[in-house]
GROMACS .gro file of C-alpha atoms in nm:
model
   89
    1MET     CA    1   1.652   6.804   7.782
    2THR     CA    2   1.580   6.750   8.150
    3ASN     CA    3   1.221   6.877   8.113
    4ALA     CA    4   1.129   6.599   7.870
    5GLU     CA    5   0.882   6.349   8.014
    6LEU     CA    6   1.017   5.993   8.040
    7ILE     CA    7   0.774   5.751   7.876
    8PRO     CA    8   0.782   5.374   7.814
    9LYS     CA    9   0.904   5.293   7.462
   10GLU     CA   10   0.580   5.100   7.406
   11ASP     CA   11   0.390   5.431   7.434
   12ILE     CA   12   0.571   5.606   7.146
   13PRO     CA   13   0.301   5.511   6.890
   14LYS     CA   14   0.044   5.697   7.107
   15TYR     CA   15   0.215   6.029   7.027
   16LYS     CA   16   0.225   6.231   6.707
   17LEU     CA   17   0.592   6.297   6.636
   18THR     CA   18   0.682   6.639   6.499
   19ARG     CA   19   0.996   6.799   6.365
   20ALA     CA   20   1.221   6.960   6.621
   21SER     CA   21   1.244   7.340   6.600
   22GLU     CA   22   1.603   7.288   6.482
   23ASP     CA   23   1.729   6.987   6.287
   24HIS     CA   24   1.981   6.815   6.517
   25SER     CA   25   2.023   6.503   6.304
   26LYS     CA   26   2.362   6.598   6.158
   27GLU     CA   27   2.515   6.692   6.492
   28LEU     CA   28   2.370   6.379   6.654
   29ARG     CA   29   2.494   6.141   6.381
   30ASN     CA   30   2.810   6.039   6.576
   31LYS     CA   31   2.608   5.986   6.893
   32LEU     CA   32   2.354   5.778   6.700
   33GLU     CA   33   2.626   5.555   6.554
   34ALA     CA   34   2.788   5.513   6.898
   35ALA     CA   35   2.451   5.432   7.060
   36LEU     CA   36   2.381   5.180   6.784
   37ARG     CA   37   2.714   5.005   6.846
   38LEU     CA   38   2.657   5.006   7.223
   39GLY     CA   39   2.312   4.853   7.178
   40ASN     CA   40   2.419   4.587   6.930
   41GLU     CA   41   2.746   4.486   7.096
   42PHE     CA   42   2.679   4.543   7.466
   43LYS     CA   43   2.296   4.565   7.489
   44ALA     CA   44   2.345   4.909   7.645
   45LYS     CA   45   2.053   5.149   7.643
   46ALA     CA   46   2.049   5.507   7.520
   47THR     CA   47   1.821   5.789   7.624
   48ILE     CA   48   1.650   5.932   7.317
   49THR     CA   49   1.477   6.269   7.347
   50PHE     CA   50   1.236   6.361   7.068
   51GLN     CA   51   0.967   6.615   6.987
   52THR     CA   52   0.595   6.537   6.987
   53GLN     CA   53   0.284   6.753   6.955
   54ASP     CA   54   0.252   6.716   7.333
   55GLY     CA   55   0.606   6.846   7.393
   56PRO     CA   56   0.942   6.673   7.431
   57LYS     CA   57   0.944   6.308   7.541
   58ARG     CA   58   1.228   6.069   7.616
   59VAL     CA   59   1.271   5.694   7.625
   60GLU     CA   60   1.546   5.464   7.745
   61THR     CA   61   1.602   5.182   7.498
   62THR     CA   62   1.850   5.017   7.265
   63ILE     CA   63   1.877   5.146   6.909
   64TRP     CA   64   1.848   4.863   6.657
   65THR     CA   65   1.914   5.041   6.328
   66VAL     CA   66   1.991   5.387   6.195
   67THR     CA   67   1.918   5.500   5.838
   68GLU     CA   68   1.962   5.832   5.662
   69ASP     CA   69   1.620   5.951   5.783
   70ALA     CA   70   1.523   5.751   6.092
   71LEU     CA   71   1.621   5.522   6.375
   72GLN     CA   72   1.446   5.202   6.474
   73ILE     CA   73   1.400   5.054   6.819
   74LYS     CA   74   1.229   4.739   6.945
   75ASN     CA   75   0.894   4.627   6.799
   76GLY     CA   76   0.954   4.812   6.473
   77VAL     CA   77   0.905   5.157   6.627
   78VAL     CA   78   1.064   5.419   6.401
   79LEU     CA   79   1.162   5.771   6.506
   80PRO     CA   80   1.236   6.022   6.229
   81LEU     CA   81   1.574   6.188   6.279
   82GLY     CA   82   1.410   6.526   6.229
   83SER     CA   83   1.219   6.481   6.556
   84LEU     CA   84   1.533   6.412   6.763
   85LEU     CA   85   1.641   6.659   7.027
   86ASP     CA   86   1.919   6.463   7.198
   87ILE     CA   87   2.080   6.122   7.245
   88ASP     CA   88   2.260   6.025   7.564
   89TYR     CA   89   2.419   5.700   7.679
   0.00000   0.00000   0.00000
């Protein structure tokens, strides 16, 4: 997703998150788990690309937790897995 605008993670709450046109959560599950381990063990950041009403956005941050339906980053910001387009690290 090279055309996704890079935004500061603090700006995520300013956007209305929407479901991606295709649900990528199952195929991204292994990447999510790896990014979670990298963040927790090595403080490494991941690039998370997600869908908003204003188009795709991406942030570079550590992933703190992953649940069945969402991932959480710093300051309690939660991204629903259904909005995810890609994870890279």
